[in-house]
Coordinates of C-alpha atoms and ligand atoms in Angstrom, one line a residue:
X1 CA -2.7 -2.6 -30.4
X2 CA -1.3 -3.0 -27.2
X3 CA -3.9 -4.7 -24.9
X4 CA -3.6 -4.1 -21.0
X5 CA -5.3 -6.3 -18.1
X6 CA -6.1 -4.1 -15.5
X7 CA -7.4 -0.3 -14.5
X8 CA -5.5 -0.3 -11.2
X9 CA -3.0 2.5 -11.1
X10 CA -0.2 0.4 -13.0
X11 CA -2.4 -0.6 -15.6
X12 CA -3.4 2.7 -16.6
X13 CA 0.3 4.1 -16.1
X14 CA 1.2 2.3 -18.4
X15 CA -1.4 2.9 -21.1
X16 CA -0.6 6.7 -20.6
X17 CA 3.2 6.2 -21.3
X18 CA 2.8 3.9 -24.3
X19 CA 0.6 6.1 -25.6
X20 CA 2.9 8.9 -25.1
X21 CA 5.2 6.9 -27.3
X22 CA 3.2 6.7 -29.9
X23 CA 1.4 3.4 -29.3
X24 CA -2.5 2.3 -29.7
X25 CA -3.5 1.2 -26.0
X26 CA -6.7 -0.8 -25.0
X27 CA -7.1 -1.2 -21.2
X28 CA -9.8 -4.2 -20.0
X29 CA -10.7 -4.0 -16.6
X30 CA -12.9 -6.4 -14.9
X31 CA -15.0 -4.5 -12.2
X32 CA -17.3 -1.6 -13.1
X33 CA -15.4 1.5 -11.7
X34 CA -11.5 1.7 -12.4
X35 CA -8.4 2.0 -9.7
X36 CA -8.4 -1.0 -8.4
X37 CA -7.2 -1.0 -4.7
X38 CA -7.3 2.7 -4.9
X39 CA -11.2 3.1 -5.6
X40 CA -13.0 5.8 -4.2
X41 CA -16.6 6.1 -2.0
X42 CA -18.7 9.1 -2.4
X43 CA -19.0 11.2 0.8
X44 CA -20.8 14.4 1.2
X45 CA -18.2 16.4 0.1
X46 CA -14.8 14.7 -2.1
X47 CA -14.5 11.3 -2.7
X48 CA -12.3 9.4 -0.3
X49 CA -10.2 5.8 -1.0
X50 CA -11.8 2.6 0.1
X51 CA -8.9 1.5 1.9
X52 CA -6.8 4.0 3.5
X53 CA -4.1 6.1 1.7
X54 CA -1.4 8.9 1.5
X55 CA 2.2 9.6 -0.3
X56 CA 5.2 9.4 1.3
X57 CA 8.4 11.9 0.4
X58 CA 10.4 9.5 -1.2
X59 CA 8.1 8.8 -4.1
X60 CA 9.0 10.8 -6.7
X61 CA 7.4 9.1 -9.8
X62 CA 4.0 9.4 -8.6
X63 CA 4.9 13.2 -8.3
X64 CA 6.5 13.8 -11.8
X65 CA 3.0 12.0 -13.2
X66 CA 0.5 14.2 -11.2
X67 CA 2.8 17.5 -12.5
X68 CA 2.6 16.3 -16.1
X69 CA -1.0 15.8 -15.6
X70 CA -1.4 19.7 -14.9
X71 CA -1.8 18.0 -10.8
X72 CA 1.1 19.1 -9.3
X73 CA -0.5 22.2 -7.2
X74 CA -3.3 19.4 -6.0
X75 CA -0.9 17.6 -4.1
X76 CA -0.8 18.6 -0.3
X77 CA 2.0 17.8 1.3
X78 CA 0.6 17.2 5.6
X79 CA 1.9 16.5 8.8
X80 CA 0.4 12.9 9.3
X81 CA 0.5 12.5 13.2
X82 CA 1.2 9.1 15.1
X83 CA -0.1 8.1 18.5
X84 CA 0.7 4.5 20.0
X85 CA -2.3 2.8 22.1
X86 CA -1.1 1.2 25.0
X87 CA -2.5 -0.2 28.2
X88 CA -5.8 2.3 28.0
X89 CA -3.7 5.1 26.8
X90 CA -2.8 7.2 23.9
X91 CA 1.1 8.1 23.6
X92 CA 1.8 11.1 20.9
X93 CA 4.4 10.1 18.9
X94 CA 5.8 13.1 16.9
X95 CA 7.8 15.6 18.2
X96 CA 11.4 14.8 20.2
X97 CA 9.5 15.3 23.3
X98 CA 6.7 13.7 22.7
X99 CA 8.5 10.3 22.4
X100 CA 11.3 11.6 24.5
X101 CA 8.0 11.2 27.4
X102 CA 7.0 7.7 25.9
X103 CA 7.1 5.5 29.0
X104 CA 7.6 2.2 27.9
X105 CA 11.0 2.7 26.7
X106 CA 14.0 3.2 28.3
X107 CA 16.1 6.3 26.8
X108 CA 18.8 3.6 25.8
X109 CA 16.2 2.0 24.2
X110 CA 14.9 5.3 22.5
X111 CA 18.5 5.8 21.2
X112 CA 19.1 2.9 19.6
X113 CA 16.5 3.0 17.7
X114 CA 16.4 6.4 16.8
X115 CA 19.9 5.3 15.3
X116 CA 18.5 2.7 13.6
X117 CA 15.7 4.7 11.9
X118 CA 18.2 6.9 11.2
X119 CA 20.3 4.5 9.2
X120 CA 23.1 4.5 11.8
X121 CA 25.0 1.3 13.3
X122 CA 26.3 2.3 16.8
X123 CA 27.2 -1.5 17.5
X124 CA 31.0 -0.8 16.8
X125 CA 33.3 1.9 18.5
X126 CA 32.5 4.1 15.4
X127 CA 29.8 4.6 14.1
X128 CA 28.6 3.4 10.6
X129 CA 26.4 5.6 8.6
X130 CA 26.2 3.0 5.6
X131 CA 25.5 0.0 7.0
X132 CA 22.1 -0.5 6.0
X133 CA 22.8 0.8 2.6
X134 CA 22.7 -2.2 0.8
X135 CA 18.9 -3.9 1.7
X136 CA 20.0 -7.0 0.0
X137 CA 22.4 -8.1 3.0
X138 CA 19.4 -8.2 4.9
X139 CA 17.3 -10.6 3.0
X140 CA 16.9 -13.5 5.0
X141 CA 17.6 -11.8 8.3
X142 CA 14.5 -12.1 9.9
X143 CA 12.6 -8.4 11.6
X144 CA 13.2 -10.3 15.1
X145 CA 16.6 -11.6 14.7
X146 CA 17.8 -7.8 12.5
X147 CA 16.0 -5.5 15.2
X148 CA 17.4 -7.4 18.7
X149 CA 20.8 -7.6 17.2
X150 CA 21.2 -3.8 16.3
X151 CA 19.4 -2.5 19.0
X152 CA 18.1 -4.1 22.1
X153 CA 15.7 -7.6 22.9
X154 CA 12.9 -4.5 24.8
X155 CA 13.0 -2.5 21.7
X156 CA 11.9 -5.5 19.6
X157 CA 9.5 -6.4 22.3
X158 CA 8.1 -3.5 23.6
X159 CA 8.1 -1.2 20.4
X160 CA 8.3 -3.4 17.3
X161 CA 6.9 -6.7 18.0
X162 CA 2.8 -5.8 18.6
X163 CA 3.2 -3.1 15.4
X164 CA 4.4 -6.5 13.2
X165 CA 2.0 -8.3 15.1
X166 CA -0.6 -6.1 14.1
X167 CA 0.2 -6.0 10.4
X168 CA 1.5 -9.8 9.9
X169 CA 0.0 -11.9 12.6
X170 CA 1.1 -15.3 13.1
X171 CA 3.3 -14.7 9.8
X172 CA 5.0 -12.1 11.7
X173 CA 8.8 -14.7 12.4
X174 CA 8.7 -14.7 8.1
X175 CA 9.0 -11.3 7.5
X176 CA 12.3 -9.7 6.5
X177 CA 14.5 -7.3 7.8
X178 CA 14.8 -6.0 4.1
X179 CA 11.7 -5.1 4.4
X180 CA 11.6 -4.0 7.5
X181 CA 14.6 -1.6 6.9
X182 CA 13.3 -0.7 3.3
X183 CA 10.1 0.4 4.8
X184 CA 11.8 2.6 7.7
X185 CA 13.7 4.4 4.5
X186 CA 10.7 4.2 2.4
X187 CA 8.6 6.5 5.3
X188 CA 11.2 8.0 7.1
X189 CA 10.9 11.9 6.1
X190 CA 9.7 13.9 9.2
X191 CA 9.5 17.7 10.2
X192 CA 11.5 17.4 13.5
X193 CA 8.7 19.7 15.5
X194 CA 5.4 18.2 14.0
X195 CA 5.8 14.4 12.8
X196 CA 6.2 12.8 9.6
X197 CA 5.5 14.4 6.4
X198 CA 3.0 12.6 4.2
X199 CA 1.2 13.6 1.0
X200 CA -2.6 13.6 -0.2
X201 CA -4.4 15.2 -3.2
X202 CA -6.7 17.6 -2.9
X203 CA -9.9 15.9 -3.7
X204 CA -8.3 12.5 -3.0
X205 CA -6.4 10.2 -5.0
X206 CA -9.5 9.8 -7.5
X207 CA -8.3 13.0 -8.9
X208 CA -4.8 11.4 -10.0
X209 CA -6.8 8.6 -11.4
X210 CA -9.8 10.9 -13.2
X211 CA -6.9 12.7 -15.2
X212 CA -5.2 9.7 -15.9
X213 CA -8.3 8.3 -17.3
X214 CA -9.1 11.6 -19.3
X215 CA -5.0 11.1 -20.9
X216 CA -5.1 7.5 -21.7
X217 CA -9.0 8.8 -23.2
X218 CA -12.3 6.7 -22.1
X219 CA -12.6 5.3 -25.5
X220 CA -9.7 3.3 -24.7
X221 CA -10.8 1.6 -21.6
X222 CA -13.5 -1.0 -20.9
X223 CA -15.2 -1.4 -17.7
X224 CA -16.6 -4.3 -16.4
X225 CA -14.8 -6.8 -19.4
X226 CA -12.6 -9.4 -17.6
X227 CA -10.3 -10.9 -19.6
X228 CA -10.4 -14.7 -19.6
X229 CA -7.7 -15.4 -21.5
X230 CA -4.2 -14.8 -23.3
X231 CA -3.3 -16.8 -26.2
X232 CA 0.4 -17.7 -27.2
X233 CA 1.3 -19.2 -30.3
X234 CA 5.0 -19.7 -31.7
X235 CA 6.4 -18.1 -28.5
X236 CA 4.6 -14.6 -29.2
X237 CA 1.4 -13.5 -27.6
X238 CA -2.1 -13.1 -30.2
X239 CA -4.8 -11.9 -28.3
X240 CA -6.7 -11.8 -25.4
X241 CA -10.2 -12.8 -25.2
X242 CA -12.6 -11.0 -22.6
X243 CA -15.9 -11.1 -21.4
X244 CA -17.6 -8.5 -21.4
X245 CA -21.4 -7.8 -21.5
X246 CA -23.5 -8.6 -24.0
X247 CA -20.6 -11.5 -25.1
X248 CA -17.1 -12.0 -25.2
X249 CA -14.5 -10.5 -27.6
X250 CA -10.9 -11.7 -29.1
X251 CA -8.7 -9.0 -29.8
X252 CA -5.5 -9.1 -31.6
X253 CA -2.6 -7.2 -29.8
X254 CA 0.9 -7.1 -30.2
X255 CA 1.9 -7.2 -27.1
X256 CA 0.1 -7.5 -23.5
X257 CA 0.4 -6.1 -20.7
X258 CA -1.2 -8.2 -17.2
X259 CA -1.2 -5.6 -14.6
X260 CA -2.8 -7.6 -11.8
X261 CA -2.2 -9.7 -9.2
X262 CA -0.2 -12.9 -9.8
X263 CA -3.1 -15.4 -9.1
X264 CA -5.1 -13.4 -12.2
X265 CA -1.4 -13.9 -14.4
X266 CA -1.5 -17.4 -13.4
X267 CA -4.7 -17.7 -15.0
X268 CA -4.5 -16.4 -18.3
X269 CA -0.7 -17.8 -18.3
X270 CA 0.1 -20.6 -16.2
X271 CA 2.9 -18.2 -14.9
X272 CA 3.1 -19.4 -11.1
X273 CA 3.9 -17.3 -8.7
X274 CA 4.8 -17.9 -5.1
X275 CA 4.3 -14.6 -3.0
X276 CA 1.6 -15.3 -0.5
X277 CA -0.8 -12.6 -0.1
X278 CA -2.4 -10.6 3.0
X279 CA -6.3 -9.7 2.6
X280 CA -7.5 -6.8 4.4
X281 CA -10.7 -5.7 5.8
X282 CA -11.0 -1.9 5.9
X283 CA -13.5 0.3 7.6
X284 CA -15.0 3.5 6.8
X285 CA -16.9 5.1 9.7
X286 CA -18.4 8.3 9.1
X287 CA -18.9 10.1 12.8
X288 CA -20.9 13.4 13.7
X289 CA -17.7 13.0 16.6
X290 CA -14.0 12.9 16.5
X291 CA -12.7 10.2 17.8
X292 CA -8.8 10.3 18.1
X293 CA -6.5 13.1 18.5
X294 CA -4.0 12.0 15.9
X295 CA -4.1 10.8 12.2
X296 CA -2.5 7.5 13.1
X297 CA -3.0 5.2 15.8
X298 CA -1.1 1.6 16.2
X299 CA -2.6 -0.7 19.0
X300 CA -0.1 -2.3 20.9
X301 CA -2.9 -5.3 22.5
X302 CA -4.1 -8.2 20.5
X303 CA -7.2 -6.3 19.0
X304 CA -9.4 -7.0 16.0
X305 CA -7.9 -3.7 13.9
X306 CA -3.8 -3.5 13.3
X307 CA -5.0 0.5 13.3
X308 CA -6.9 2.8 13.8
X309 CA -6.7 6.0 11.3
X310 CA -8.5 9.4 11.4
X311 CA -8.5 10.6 8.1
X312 CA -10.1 14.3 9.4
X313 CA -7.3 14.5 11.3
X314 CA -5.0 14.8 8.2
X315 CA -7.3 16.6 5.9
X316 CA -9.3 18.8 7.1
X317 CA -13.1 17.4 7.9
X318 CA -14.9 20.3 5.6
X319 CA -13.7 18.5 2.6
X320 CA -16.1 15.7 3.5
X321 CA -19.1 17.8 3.9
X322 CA -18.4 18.5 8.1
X323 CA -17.9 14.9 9.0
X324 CA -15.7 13.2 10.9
X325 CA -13.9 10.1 8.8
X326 CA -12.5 6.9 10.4
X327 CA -10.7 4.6 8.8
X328 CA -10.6 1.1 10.8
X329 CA -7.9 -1.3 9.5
X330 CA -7.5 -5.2 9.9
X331 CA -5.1 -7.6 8.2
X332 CA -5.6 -10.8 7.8
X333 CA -2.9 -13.7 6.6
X334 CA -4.6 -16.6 5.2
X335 CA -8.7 -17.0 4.7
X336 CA -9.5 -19.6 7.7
X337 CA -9.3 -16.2 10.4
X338 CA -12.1 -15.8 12.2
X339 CA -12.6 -12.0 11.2
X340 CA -12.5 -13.0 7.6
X341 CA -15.1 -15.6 7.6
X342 CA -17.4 -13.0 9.8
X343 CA -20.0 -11.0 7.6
X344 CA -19.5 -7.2 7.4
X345 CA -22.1 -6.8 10.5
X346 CA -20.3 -9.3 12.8
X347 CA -17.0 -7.3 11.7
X348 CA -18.5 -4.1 12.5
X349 CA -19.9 -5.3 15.8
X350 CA -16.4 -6.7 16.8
X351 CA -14.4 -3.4 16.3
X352 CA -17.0 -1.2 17.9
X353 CA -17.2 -3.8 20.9
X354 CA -13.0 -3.3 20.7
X355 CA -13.1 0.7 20.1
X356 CA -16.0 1.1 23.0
X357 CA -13.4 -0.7 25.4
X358 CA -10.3 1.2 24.2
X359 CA -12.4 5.0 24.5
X360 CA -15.0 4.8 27.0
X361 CA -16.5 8.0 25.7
X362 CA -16.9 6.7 22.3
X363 CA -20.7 6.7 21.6
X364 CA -21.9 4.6 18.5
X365 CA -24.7 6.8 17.8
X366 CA -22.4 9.6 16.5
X367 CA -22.1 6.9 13.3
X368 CA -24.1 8.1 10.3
X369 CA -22.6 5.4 7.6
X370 CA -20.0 2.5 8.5
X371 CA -19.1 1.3 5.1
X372 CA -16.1 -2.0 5.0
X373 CA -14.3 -2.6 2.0
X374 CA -12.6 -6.1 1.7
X375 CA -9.9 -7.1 -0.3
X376 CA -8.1 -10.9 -0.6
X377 CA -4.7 -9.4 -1.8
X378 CA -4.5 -6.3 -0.4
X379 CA -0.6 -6.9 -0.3
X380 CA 2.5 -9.4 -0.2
X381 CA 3.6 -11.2 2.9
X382 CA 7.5 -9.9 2.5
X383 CA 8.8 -12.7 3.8
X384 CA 12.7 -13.6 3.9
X385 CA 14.1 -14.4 0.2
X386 CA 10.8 -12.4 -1.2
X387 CA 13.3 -10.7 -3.4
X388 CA 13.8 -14.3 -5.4
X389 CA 9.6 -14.8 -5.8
X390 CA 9.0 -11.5 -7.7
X391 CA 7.6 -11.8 -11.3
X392 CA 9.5 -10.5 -13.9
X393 CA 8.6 -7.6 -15.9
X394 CA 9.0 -9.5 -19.2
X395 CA 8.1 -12.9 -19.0
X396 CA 9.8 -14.1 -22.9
X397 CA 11.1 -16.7 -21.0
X398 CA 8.0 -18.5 -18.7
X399 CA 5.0 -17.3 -21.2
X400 CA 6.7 -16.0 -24.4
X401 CA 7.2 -13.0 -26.2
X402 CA 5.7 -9.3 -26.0
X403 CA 3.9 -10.5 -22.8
X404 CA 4.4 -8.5 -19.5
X405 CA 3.7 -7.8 -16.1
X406 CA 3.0 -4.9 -13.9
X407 CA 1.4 -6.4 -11.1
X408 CA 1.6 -5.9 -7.2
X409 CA 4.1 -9.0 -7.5
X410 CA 6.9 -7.2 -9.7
X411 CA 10.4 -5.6 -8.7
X412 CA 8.6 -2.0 -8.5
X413 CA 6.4 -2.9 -5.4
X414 CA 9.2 -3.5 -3.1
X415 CA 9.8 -2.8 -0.1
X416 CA 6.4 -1.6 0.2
X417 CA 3.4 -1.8 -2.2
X418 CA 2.1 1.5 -3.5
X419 CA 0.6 3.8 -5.7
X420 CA 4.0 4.8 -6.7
X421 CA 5.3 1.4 -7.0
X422 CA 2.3 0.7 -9.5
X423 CA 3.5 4.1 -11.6
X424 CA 6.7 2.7 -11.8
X425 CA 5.6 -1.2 -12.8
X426 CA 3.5 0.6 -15.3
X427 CA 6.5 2.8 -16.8
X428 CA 8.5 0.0 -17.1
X429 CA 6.6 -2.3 -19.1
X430 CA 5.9 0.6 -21.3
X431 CA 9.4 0.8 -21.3
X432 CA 10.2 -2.5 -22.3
X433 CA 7.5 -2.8 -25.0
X434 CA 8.5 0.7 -26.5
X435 CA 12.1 -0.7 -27.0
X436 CA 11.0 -3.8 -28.6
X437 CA 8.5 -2.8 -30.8
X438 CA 10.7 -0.1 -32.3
X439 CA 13.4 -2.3 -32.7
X440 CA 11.2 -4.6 -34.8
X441 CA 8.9 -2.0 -36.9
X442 CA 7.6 -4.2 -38.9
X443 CA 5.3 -6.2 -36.8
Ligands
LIG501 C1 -5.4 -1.2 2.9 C2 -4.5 -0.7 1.9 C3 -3.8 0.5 2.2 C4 -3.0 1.1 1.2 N1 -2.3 2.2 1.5 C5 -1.5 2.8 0.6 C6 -1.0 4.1 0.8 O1 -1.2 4.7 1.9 N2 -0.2 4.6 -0.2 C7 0.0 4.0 -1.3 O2 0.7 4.6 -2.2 N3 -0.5 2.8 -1.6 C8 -1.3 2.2 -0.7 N4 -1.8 1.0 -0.9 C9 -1.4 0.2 -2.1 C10 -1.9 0.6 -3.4 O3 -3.3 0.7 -3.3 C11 -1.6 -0.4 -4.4 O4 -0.2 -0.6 -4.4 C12 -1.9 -0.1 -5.9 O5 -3.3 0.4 -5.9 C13 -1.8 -1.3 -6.7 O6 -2.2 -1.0 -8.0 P1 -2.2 -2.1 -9.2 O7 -2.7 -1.4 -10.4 O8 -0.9 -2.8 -9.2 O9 -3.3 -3.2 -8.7 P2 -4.8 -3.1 -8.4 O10 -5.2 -1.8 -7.8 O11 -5.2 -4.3 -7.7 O12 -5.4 -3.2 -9.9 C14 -5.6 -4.3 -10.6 C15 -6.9 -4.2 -11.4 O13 -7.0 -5.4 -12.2 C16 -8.3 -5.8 -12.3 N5 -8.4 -7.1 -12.8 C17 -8.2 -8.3 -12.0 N6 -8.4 -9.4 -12.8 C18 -8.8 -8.9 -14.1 C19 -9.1 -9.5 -15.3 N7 -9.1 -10.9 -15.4 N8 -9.4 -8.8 -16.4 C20 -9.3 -7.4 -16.3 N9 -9.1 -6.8 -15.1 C21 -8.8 -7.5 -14.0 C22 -8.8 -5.5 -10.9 O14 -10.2 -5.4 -10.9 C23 -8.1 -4.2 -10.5 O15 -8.9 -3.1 -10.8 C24 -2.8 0.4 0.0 C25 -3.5 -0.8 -0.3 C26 -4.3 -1.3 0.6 C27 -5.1 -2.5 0.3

């Protein structure tokens, strides 16, 4: 038996493909409903993520999975629109005229980095449409240093600097221009007259995970059964031993799979890891009101949210029973910031004190539920030379034989954590093992 730590996304991709190669799969996950970061609330009509989420076009693993899983007519593919608050005013974002009007940039400015987005260096006489091919060049090149070298000092100021700010904080000067151009790739695909193209399921990502579940088959998967530990002896793993209710099990496996975050891996292994971690704080605001007239809404000021996202405004709000569905999103870099320590009604009273300010009109008594999910590694600080701190997918060498790792801190989740990302960690674990255990039947 193969045991797997883990019922996020990866951990259960990766069940579904060793079981499609003919492997016995046993998934242990500690809390008592699975998908991890991708959990779902009830609302009064589909269920809806805990922390904001959608596809983007150039995931296609993800896509192949939801059409093998009879899903591929759920998935939606939207016109996700993208405002920028600044100075007490919304500034639509998505067609050519739209930001052609955006006032706070000169048309120079516009055009460079439009370029730039667009993969081009115009810093020579001609132009270079592969310069930022190769993401590795671009490693320890910080976001500031990368952006006001290949476009202008204003476009890093006025347009980029308050979005990093909003997502990295004082970690913002560590951050990568890998990353950075990674992520501009990674997004990227837009319908020139609407906005940017992103994908949802119909009925919400649970739907992905539900039939995921139903493949890998219930009976294979315990809830609320942390494992505790991972035994090695003679440089091959044994068995892991979990927790679960009513006392704690050993079982026997012949290879494991830890498809969690590194700090968890560190526990069971003593496999150290050193990606630091963002935590985020994420709001769910269900309104009798719209609030926004986009999807998306970056906030150039120093507020206590990095965003603010209307999920009604990308899927339509009779899905959710009539109501109007906010999402209200807040990073946080280490656990000493204020808006971390806060309890969930201090953090609820500071962004409606923030979003009263910023929309005069807003009335609070349009709230029927505000519900905040909170996460301590909601995802990795890419910080210049991340690339050398991921963890390997086979770690023979640090831990010993037939263990693995899927995590949010392997090779997959780069540039940008995602469902996708944890597909792919998943697939190529099951990979790995598949090889290895065919190549030595006898075990
Ligand atoms: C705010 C936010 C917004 C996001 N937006 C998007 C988006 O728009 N699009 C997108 O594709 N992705 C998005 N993501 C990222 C996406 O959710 C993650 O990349 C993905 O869910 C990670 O899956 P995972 O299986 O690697 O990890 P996780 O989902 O963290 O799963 C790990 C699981 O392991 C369990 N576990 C931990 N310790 C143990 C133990 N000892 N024993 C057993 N089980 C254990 C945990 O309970 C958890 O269920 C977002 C994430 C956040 C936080």
């Amino acid at each position: 038996m193969i045991g797997i730590v883990g019922g996020g996304i990866a951990g259960l991709a990766a069940a579904y493909r060793l079981q499609q190669r003919g492997h016995d799969v046993r998934v242990f996950e500690a809390a008592d409903q699975l998908g991890g970061l991708a959990a779902t609330y009830e609302t009064a009509g589909d269920d809806i993520e805990q922390f904001y989420h959608h596809l983007s076009k150039s995931e296609q693993t993800i896509v192949d999975l939801a059409a093998e899983l009879g899903l591929e007519e759920r998935i939606e593919w939207r016109v996700g629109t993208n405002g920028y608050y600044v100075d007490g005013v919304v500034h639509p974002l998505d067609t050519p005229w739209e930001i052609l009007a955006y006032p706070h940039m000169s048309l120079y400015d516009k055009f460079r980095l439009g370029m730039l987005t667009q993969g081009i260096d115009v810093r020579g006489l001609v132009p270079d449409f592969d310069a930022y091919d190769d993401l590795a060049e671009y490693e320890h090149v910080t976001v500031r240093e990368f952006v006001e070298e290949h476009t202008t000092k204003s476009v890093y100021e006025n347009f980029v600097d308050p979005l990093l700010d909003g997502k990295y904080g004082d970690r913002k000067n560590d951050i990568s221009a890998a990353w950075f151009l990674g992520r501009v790739r990674f997004r990227g695909e837009r319908d020139l007259l609407r906005g940017e193209i992103l994908g949802y399921f119909d009925g919400g990502f649970g739907v992905l995970l539900d039939a995921l579940v139903d493949a890998v088959g219930r009976e294979n998967i315990t809830t609320g059964a942390p494992v505790t530990d991972l035994t090695v002896a003679d440089g091959r793993v044994q068995s892991l031993t979990v927790d679960a209710e009513g006392g704690g099990s050993v079982h026997d496996v012949d290879a494991a799979v830890v498809a969690t975050m590194p700090n968890v891996l560190e526990s069971l292994t003593g496999y150290t890891c050193e990606i630091d971690f963002q935590g985020a704080i994420c709001g769910l605001v269900t309104m009798e009101e719209s609030l926004l007239d986009t999807y998306w809404l970056n906030v150039a000021h120093d507020a206590p949210f990095g965003a603010l996202i209307e999920h009604t405004n990308f899927v339509e709000r009779e899905r959710y029973g009539g109501d109007h569905l906010l999402y209200v999103a807040s990073y946080v870099q280490d656990a000493d910031e204020e808006l971390w320590r806060m309890d969930d009604d201090e953090v609820r009273e500071t962004w409606l004190a923030e979003i009263e300010s910023m929309f005069p009109d807003f009335d609070r008594d349009s709230i029927t539920q505000f519900r905040i999910a909170r996460n301590p590694r909601a995802a990795p600080i890419y910080e210049c030379g991340y690339r050398d701190l991921v963890v390997p997918y086979h770690l023979d060498e640090g831990v010993g034989e037939d263990v693995y790792y899927a995590g949010m801190a392997s090779a997959a989740q780069y540039p940008e954590r995602s469902l996708n990302g944890g597909v792919v960690a998943g697939y190529e674990v099951a990979d790995r093992i598949d090889a290895s255990l065919k190549a030595e039947p006898e075990r």
